Tab-separated table of C-alpha atoms in Angstrom:
chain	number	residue	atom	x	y	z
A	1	UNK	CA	66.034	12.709	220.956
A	2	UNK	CA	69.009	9.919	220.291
A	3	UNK	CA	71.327	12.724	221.849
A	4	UNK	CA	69.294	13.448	224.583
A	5	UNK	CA	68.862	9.781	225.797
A	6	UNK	CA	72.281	9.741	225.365
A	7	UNK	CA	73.214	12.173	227.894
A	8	UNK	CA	71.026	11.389	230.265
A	9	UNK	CA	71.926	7.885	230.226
A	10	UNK	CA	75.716	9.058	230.568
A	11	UNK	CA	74.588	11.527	233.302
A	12	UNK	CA	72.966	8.288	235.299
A	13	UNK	CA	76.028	6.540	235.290
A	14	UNK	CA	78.299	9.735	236.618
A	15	UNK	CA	75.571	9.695	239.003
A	16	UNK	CA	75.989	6.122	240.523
A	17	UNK	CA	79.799	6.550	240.233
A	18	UNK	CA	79.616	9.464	242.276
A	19	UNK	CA	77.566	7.928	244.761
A	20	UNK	CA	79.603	4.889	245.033
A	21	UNK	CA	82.794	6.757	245.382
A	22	UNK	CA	81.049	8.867	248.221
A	23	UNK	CA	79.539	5.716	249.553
A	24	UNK	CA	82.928	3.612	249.441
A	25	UNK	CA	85.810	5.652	249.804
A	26	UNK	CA	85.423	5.298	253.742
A	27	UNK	CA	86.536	1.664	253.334
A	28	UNK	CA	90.301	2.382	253.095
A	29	UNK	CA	92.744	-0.099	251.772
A	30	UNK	CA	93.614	0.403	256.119
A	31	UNK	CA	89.792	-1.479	256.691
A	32	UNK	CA	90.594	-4.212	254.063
A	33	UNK	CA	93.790	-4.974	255.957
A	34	UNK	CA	92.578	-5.751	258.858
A	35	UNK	CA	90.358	-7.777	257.787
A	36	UNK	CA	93.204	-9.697	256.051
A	37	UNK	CA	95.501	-9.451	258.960
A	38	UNK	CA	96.143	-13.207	259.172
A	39	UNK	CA	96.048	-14.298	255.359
A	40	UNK	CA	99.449	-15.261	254.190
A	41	UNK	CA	99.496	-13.045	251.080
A	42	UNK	CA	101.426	-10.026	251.496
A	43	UNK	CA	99.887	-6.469	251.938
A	44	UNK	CA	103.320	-4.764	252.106
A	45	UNK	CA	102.892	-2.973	248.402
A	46	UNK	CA	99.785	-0.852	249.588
A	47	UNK	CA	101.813	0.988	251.831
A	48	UNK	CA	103.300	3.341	249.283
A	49	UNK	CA	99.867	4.235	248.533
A	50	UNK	CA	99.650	8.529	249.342
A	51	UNK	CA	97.158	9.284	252.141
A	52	UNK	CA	94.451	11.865	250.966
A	53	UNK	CA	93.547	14.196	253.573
A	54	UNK	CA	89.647	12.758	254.813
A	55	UNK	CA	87.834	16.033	254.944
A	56	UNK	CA	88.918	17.846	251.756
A	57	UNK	CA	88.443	14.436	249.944
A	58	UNK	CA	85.010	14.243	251.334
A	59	UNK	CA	84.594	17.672	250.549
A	60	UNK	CA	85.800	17.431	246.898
A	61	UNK	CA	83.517	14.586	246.477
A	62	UNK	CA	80.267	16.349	247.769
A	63	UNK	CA	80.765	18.978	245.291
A	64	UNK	CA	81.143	16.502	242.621
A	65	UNK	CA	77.940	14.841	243.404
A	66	UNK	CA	75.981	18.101	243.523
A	67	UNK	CA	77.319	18.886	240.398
A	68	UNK	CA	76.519	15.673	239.349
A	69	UNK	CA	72.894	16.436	241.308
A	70	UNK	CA	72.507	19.960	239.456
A	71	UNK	CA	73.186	19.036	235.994
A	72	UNK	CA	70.492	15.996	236.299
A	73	UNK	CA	67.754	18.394	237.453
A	74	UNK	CA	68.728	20.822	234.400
A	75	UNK	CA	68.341	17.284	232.117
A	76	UNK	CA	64.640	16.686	233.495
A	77	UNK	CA	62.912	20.328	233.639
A	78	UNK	CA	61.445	19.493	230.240
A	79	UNK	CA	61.008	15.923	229.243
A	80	UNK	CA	57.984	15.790	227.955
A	81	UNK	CA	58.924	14.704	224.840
A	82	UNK	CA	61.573	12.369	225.677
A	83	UNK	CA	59.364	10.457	228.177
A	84	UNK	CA	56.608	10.258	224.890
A	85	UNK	CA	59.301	8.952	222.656
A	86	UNK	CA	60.717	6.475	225.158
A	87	UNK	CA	57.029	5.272	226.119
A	88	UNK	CA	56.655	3.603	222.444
A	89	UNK	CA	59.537	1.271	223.070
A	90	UNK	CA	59.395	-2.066	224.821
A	91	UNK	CA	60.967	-2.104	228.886
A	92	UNK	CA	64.128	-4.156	228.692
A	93	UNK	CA	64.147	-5.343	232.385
A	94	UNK	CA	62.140	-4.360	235.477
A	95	UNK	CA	64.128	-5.731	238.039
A	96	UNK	CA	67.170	-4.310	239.518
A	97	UNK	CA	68.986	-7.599	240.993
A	98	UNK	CA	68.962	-9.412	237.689
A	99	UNK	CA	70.418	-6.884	235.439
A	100	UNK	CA	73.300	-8.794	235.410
A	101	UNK	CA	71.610	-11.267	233.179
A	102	UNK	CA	70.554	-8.743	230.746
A	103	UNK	CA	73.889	-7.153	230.538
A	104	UNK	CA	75.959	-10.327	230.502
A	105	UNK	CA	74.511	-11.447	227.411
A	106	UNK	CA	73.695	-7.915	225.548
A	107	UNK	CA	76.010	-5.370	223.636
A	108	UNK	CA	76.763	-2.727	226.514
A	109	UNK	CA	76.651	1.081	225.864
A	110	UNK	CA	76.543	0.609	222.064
A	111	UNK	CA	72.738	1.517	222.228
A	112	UNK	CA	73.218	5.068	220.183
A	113	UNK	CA	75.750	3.749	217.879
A	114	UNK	CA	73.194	1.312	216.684
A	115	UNK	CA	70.228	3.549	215.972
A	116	UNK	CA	72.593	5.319	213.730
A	117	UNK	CA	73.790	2.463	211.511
A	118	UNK	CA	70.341	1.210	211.387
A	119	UNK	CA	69.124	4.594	210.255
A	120	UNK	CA	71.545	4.656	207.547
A	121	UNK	CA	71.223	1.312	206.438
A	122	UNK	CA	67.136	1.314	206.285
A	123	UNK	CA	67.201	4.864	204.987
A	124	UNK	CA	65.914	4.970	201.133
A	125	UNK	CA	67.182	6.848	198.837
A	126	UNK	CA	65.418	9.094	196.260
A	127	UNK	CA	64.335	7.372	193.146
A	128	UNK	CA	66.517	7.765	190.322
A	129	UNK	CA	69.834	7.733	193.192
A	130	UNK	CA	72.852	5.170	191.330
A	131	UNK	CA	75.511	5.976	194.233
A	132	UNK	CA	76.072	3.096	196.432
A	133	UNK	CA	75.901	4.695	200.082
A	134	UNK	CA	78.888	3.911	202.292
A	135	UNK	CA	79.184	4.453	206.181
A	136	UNK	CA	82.820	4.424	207.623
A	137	UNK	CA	82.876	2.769	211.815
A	138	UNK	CA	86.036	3.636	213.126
A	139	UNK	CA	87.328	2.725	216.643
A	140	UNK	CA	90.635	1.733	218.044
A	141	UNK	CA	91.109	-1.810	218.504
A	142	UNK	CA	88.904	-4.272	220.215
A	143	UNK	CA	86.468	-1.142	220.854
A	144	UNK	CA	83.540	-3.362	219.528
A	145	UNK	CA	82.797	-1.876	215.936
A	146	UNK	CA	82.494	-6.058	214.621
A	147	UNK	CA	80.479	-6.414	217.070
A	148	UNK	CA	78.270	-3.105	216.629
A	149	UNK	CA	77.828	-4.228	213.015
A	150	UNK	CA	77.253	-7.663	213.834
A	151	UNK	CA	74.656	-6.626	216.014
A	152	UNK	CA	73.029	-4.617	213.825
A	153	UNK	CA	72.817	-7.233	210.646
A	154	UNK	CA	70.810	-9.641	213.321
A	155	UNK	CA	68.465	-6.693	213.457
A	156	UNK	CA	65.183	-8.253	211.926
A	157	UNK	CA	64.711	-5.333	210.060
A	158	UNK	CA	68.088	-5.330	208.834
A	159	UNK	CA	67.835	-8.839	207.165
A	160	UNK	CA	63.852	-7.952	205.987
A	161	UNK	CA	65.598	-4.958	203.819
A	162	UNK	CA	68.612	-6.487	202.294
A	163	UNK	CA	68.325	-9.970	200.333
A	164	UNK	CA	72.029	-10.727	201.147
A	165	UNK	CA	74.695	-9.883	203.833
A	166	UNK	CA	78.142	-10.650	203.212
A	167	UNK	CA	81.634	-9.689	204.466
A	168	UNK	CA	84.835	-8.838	203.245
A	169	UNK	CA	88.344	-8.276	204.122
A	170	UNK	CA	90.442	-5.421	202.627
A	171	UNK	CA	93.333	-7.659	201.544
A	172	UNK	CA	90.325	-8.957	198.651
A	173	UNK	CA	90.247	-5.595	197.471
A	174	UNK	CA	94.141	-5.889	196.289
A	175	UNK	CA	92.986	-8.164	193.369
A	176	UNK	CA	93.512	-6.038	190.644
A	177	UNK	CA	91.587	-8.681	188.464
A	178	UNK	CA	88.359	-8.509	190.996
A	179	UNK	CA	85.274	-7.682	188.458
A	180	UNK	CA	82.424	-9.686	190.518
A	181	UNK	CA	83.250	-8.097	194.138
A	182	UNK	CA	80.846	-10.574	195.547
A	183	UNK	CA	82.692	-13.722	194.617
A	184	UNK	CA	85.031	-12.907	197.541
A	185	UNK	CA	82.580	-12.209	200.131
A	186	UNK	CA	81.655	-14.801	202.858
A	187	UNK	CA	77.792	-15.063	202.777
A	188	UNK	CA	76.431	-14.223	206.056
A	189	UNK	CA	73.091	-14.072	205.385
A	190	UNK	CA	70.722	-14.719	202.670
A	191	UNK	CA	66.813	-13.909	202.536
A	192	UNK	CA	64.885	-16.004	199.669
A	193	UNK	CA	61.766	-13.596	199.725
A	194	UNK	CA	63.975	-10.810	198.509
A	195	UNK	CA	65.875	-12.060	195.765
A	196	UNK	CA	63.967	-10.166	192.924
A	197	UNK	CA	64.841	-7.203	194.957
A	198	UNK	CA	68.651	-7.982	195.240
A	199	UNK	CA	69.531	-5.428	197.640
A	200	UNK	CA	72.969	-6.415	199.039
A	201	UNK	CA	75.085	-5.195	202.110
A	202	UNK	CA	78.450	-5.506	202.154
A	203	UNK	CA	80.588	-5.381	205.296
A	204	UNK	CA	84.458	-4.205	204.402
A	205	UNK	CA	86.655	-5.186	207.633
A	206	UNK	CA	90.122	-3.681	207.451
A	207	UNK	CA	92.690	-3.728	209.681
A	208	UNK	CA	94.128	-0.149	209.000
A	209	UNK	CA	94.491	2.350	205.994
A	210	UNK	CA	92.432	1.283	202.519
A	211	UNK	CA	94.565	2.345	199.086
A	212	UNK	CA	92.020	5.085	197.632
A	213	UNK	CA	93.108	3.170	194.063
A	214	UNK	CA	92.135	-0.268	195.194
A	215	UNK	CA	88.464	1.151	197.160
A	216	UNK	CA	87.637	3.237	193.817
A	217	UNK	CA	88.082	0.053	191.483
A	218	UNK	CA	86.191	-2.069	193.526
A	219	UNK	CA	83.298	0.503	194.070
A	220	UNK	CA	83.373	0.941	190.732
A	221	UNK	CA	82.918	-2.671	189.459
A	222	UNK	CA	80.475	-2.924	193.024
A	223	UNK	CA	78.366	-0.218	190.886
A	224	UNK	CA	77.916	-2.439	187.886
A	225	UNK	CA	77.062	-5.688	189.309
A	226	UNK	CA	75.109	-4.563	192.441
A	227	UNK	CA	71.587	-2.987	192.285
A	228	UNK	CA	70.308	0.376	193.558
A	229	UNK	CA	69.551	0.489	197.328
A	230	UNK	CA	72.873	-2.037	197.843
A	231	UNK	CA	75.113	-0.466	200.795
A	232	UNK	CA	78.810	-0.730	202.075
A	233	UNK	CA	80.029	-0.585	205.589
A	234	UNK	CA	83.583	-0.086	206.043
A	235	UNK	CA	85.427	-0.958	209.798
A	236	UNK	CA	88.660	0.286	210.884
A	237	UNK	CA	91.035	1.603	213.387
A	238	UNK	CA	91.880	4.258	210.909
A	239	UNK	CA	90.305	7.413	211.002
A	240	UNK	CA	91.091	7.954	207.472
A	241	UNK	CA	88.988	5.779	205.983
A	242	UNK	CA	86.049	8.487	206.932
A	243	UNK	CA	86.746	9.958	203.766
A	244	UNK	CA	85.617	6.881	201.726
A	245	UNK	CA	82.222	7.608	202.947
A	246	UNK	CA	79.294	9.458	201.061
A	247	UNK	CA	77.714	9.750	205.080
A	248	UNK	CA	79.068	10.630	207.719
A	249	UNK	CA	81.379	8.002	210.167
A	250	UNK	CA	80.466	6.391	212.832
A	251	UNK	CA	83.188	6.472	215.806
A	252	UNK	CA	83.626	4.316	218.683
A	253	UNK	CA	85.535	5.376	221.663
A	254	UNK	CA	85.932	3.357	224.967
A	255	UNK	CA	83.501	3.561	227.751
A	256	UNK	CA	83.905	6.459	230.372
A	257	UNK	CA	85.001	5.548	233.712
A	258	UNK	CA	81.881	5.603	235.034
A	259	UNK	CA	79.744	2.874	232.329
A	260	UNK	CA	82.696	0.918	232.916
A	261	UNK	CA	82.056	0.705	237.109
A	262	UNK	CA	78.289	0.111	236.056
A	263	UNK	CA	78.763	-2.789	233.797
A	264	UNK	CA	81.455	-4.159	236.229
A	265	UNK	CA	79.829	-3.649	239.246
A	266	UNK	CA	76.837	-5.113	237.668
A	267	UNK	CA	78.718	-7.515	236.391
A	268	UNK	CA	80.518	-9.032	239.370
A	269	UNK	CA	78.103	-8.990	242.160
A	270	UNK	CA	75.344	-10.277	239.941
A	271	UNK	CA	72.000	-10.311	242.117
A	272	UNK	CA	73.745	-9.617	245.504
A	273	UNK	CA	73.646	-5.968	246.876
A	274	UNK	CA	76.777	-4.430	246.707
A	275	UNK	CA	75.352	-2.087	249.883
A	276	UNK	CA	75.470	-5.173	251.477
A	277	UNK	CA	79.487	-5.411	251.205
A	278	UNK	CA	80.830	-1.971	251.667
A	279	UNK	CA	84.038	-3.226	251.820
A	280	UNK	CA	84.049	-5.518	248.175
A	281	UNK	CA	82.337	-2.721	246.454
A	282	UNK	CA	85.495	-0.507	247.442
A	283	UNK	CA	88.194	-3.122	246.324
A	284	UNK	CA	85.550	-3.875	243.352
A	285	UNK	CA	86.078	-0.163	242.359
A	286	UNK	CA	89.895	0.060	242.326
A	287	UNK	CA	90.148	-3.319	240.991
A	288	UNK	CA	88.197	-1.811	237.824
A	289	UNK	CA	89.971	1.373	237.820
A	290	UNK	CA	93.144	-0.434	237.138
A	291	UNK	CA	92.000	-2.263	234.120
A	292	UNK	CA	91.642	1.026	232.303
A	293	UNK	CA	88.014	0.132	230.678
A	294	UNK	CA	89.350	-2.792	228.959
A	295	UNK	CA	86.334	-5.398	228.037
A	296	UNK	CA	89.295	-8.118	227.785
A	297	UNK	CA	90.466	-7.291	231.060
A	298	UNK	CA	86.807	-7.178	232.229
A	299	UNK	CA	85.120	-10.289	231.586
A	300	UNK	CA	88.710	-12.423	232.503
A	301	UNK	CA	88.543	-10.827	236.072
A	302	UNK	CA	84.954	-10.856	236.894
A	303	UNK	CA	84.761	-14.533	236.597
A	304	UNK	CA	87.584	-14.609	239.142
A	305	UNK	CA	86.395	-12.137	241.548
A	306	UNK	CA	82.503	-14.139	240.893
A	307	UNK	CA	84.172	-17.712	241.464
A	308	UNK	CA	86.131	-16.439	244.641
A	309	UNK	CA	83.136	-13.974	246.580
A	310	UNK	CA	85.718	-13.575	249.710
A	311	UNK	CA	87.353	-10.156	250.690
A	312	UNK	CA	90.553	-11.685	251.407
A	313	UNK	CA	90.756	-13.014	247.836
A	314	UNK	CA	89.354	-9.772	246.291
A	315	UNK	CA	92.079	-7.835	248.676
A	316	UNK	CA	95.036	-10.364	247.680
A	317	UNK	CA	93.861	-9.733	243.388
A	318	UNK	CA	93.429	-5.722	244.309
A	319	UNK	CA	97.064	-5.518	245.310
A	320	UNK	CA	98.340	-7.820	242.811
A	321	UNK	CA	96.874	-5.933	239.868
A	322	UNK	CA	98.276	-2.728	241.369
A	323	UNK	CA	101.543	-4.137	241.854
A	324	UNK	CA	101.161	-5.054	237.640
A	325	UNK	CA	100.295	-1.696	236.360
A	326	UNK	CA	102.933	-0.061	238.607
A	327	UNK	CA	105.781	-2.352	236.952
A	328	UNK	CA	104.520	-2.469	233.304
A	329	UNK	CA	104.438	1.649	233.935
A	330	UNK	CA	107.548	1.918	234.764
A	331	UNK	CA	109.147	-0.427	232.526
A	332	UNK	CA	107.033	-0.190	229.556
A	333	UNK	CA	105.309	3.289	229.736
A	334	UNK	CA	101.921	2.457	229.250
A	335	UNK	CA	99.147	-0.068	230.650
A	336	UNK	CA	99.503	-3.362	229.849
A	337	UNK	CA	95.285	-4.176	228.623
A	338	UNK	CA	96.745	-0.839	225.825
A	339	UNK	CA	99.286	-3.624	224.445
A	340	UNK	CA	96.596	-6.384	224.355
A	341	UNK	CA	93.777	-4.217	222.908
A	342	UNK	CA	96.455	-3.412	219.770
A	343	UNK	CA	97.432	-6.816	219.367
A	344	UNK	CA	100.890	-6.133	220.801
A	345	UNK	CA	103.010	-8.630	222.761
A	346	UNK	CA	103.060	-8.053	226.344
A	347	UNK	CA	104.426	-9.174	229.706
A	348	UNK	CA	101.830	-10.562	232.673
A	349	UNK	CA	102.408	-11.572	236.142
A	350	UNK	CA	101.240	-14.641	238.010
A	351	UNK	CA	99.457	-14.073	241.027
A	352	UNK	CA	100.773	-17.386	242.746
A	353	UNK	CA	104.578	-16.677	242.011
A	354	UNK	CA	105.411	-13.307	241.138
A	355	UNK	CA	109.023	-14.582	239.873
A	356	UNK	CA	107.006	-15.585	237.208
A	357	UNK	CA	105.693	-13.593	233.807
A	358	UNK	CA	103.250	-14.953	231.125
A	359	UNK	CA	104.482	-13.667	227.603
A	360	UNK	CA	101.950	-12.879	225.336
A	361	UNK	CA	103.735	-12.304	221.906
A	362	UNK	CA	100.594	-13.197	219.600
A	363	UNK	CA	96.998	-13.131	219.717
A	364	UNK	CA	94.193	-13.599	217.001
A	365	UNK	CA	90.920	-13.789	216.866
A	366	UNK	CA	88.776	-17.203	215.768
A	367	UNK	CA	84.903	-17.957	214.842
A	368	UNK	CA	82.777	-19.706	217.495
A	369	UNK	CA	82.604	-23.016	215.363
A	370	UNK	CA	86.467	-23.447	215.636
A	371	UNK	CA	88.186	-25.489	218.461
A	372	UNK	CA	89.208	-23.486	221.008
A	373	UNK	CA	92.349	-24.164	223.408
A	374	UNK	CA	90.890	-26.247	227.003
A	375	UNK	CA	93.405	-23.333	228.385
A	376	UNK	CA	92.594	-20.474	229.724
A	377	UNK	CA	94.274	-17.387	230.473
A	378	UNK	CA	93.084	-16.754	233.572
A	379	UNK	CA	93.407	-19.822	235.092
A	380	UNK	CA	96.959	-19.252	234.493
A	381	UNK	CA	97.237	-15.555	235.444
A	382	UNK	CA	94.752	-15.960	238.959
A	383	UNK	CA	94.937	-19.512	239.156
A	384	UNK	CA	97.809	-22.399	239.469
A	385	UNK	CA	97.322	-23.790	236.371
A	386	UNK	CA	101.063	-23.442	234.663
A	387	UNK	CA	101.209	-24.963	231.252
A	388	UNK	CA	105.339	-25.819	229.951
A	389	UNK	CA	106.481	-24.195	226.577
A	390	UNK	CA	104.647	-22.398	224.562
A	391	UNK	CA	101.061	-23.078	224.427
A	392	UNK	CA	97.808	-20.873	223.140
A	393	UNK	CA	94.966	-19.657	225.715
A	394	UNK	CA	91.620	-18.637	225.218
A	395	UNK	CA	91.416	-14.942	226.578
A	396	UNK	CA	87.702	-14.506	226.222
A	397	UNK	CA	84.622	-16.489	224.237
A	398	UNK	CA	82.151	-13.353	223.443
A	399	UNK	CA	78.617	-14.312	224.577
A	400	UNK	CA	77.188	-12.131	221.448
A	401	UNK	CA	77.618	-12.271	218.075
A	402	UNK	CA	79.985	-12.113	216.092
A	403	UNK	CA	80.496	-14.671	218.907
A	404	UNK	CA	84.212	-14.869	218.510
A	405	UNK	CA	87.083	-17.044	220.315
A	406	UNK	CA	90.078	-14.815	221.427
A	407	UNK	CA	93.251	-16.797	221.504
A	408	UNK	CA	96.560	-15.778	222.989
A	409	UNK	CA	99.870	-17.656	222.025
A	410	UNK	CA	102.062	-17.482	225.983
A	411	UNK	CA	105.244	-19.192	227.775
A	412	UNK	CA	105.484	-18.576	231.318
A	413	UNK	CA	108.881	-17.294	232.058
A	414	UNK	CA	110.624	-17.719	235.487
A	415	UNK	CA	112.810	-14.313	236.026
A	416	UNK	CA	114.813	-15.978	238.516
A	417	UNK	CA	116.199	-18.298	236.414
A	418	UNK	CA	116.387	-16.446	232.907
A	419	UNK	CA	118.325	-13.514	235.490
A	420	UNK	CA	120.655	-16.432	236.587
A	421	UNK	CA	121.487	-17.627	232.937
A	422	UNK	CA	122.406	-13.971	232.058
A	423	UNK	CA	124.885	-13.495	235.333
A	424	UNK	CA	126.705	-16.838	234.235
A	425	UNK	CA	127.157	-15.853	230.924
């Protein structure tokens, strides 16, 4: 029934994509122009833009949407017993034009994903079991699994089952001298009612690959010190930590290209009606399309395009992230929100002097109790804000839990002068 929801959920959102690209892609980058005629930004760069033939686009998309149209009537033939299991579950929101609300402070398209870790981790097993059960989450980076298993130990269920939660990093499981794994941990959680119980959950968070040796002498001193009914979970960008498991992995992917326009769309025009700006909803859509389902790149450009509601500022950051990707393509040979979600350093433009770039060479991650930097990133990437030196940025403050700080370490560059340097030398 899980899989089923699933797919018709998915099937909803190819469904509004479909019918936004239909309803928007008669607003040409031609429209927005003229209605930006007279603002002093440049439009020059959209010119090299290829012009798709109206009729066999409209064509191509009107097959696409009956598609779309066919394979939701197939989905609904017989749902009796999908619309019984749904009815037992509480409505999350009624009303259309405050979605944004619920979505702005929820964890997005994880829903699935989270049934199954709570299954495994409220799942009993037979009396007389002495394995500790262990559930891989794999994802590439900044995917959400931290905060899919965050999400899940808030879970009221969760914290009624185990009498502790506690995490752990894989560089604790180096100590070859570790015999009490849970004097490393970092409590998370504790419940007092179930301490004669002593079920415990450990959370493993590793970076990559865990050493087979070092995971089967800590399991093994986990077995002799922890009580029947304890439980691991194990996060990494590795798929081959799958094999530590004794169930079968969990595995995040990004969002498709269509729950990514929902949750942006959503996201950005909040409780106006996008029908009601044709022309926004089309730059909204390319504008999204170019940050290659990022989350990072999400939530920074939202606020901007929600701070600044005006066509000619929407037009001016359209052509200015195109103008980005194009470059870091061409130079680099991959997006630039790929080199951010792996932690890599990479090279951003300003929109207010595009002699400038912002070098991002490190980034970590902090918790919400921390200091953060008054800085942010995109007040210097959209805004005029230009710090000197080197200085650290907050990227994004997560509005769930784990509720973590993401901090960037930058120095805005000026090309003009670093190219002058060079020719005198």
């Amino acid at each position: 029934m899980l899989k089923q929801l699933e797919m018709l959920r998915d099937n909803m959102y190819r469904a509004c994509y479909m019918h936004d690209t239909f309803r928007y892609q008669s607003h040409s980058e031609k429209d927005a122009k003229d209605q930006v005629v007279s603002h002093s930004f440049s439009l020059s760069k959209v010119n090299h833009l290829k012009v798709i033939d109206s009729s066999s686009r409209n064509t191509l998309i009107l097959e696409q949407l009956q598609d779309t149209l066919d394979n939701l009537n197939c989905m609904i033939l017989d749902m009796k017993e999908l619309v019984m299991f749904i009815t037992i579950y509480p409505r999350l929101y009624r009303q259309p034009y405050s979605m944004h609300i619920l979505l702005g402070n929820c964890m997005f398209g994880r829903q699935m994903e989270a049934e199954l870790v709570l299954n495994f981790l409220l799942h009993t097993q037979p009396h007389g079991a002495d394995e500790l059960e262990v559930l891989p989450v794999v994802g590439p980076g900044k995917v959400g699994k931290s905060t899919l298993v965050a999400h899940v130990c808030n879970d009221e269920r969760v914290r009624g089952h185990f009498s502790e939660i506690m995490f752990l990093s894989d560089h604790d499981l180096k100590d070859e001298k570790l015999t009490f794994p849970v004097e490393r941990c970092v409590k998370k959680y504790q419940n007092s009612l179930l301490n004669n119980v002593g079920r415990m959950l450990i959370v493993v968070e590793a970076a990559g690959d865990i050493n087979i040796d070092e995971w089967k002498r800590f399991y093994a001193a986990s077995k002799r010190c922890m009580r029947n009914g304890s439980k691991f979970i194990i996060t990494s960008r590795s798929d081959k930590i799958t094999k530590l498991g004794t169930v079968r992995a969990v595995t995040l992917k990004y969002l498709s290209d269509e729950a990514y326009w929902y949750f942006f769309k959503t996201l950005t025009f909040g409780s106006t009606d996008p029908m009601m700006h044709p022309k926004m909803a089309y730059m909204a859509m390319e504008i999204a399309r170019m940050l290659n389902r990022s989350f990072f790149g999400a939530t920074g450009t939202i606020c901007v395009l929600m701070n600044n509601f005006d066509i000619c500022y929407w037009c001016k950051v359209m052509t200015f992230l195109r103008g980005l990707v194009k470059w870091y393509d061409s130079k680099f040979g991959e997006h630039p929100c790929d080199a951010l979600n792996q932690s890599r350093p990479a090279h951003l433009w300003r929109i207010e002097s595009p002699s400038e770039q912002i070098m991002v060479d490190h980034q970590y991650e902090c918790s919400s109790q921390k200091e953060v930097p008054k800085v942010e990133l995109r007040s210097v990437m959209y805004g005029t804000l230009k710090p000197s030196g080197r200085f650290e940025a907050l990227g994004w403050r997560s509005p769930i839990p784990p509720y973590y700080n993401y901090i960037y370490t930058c120095e805005v560059r000026d090309l003009k002068t670093t190219s002058a340097k060079r020719k005198r030398t």
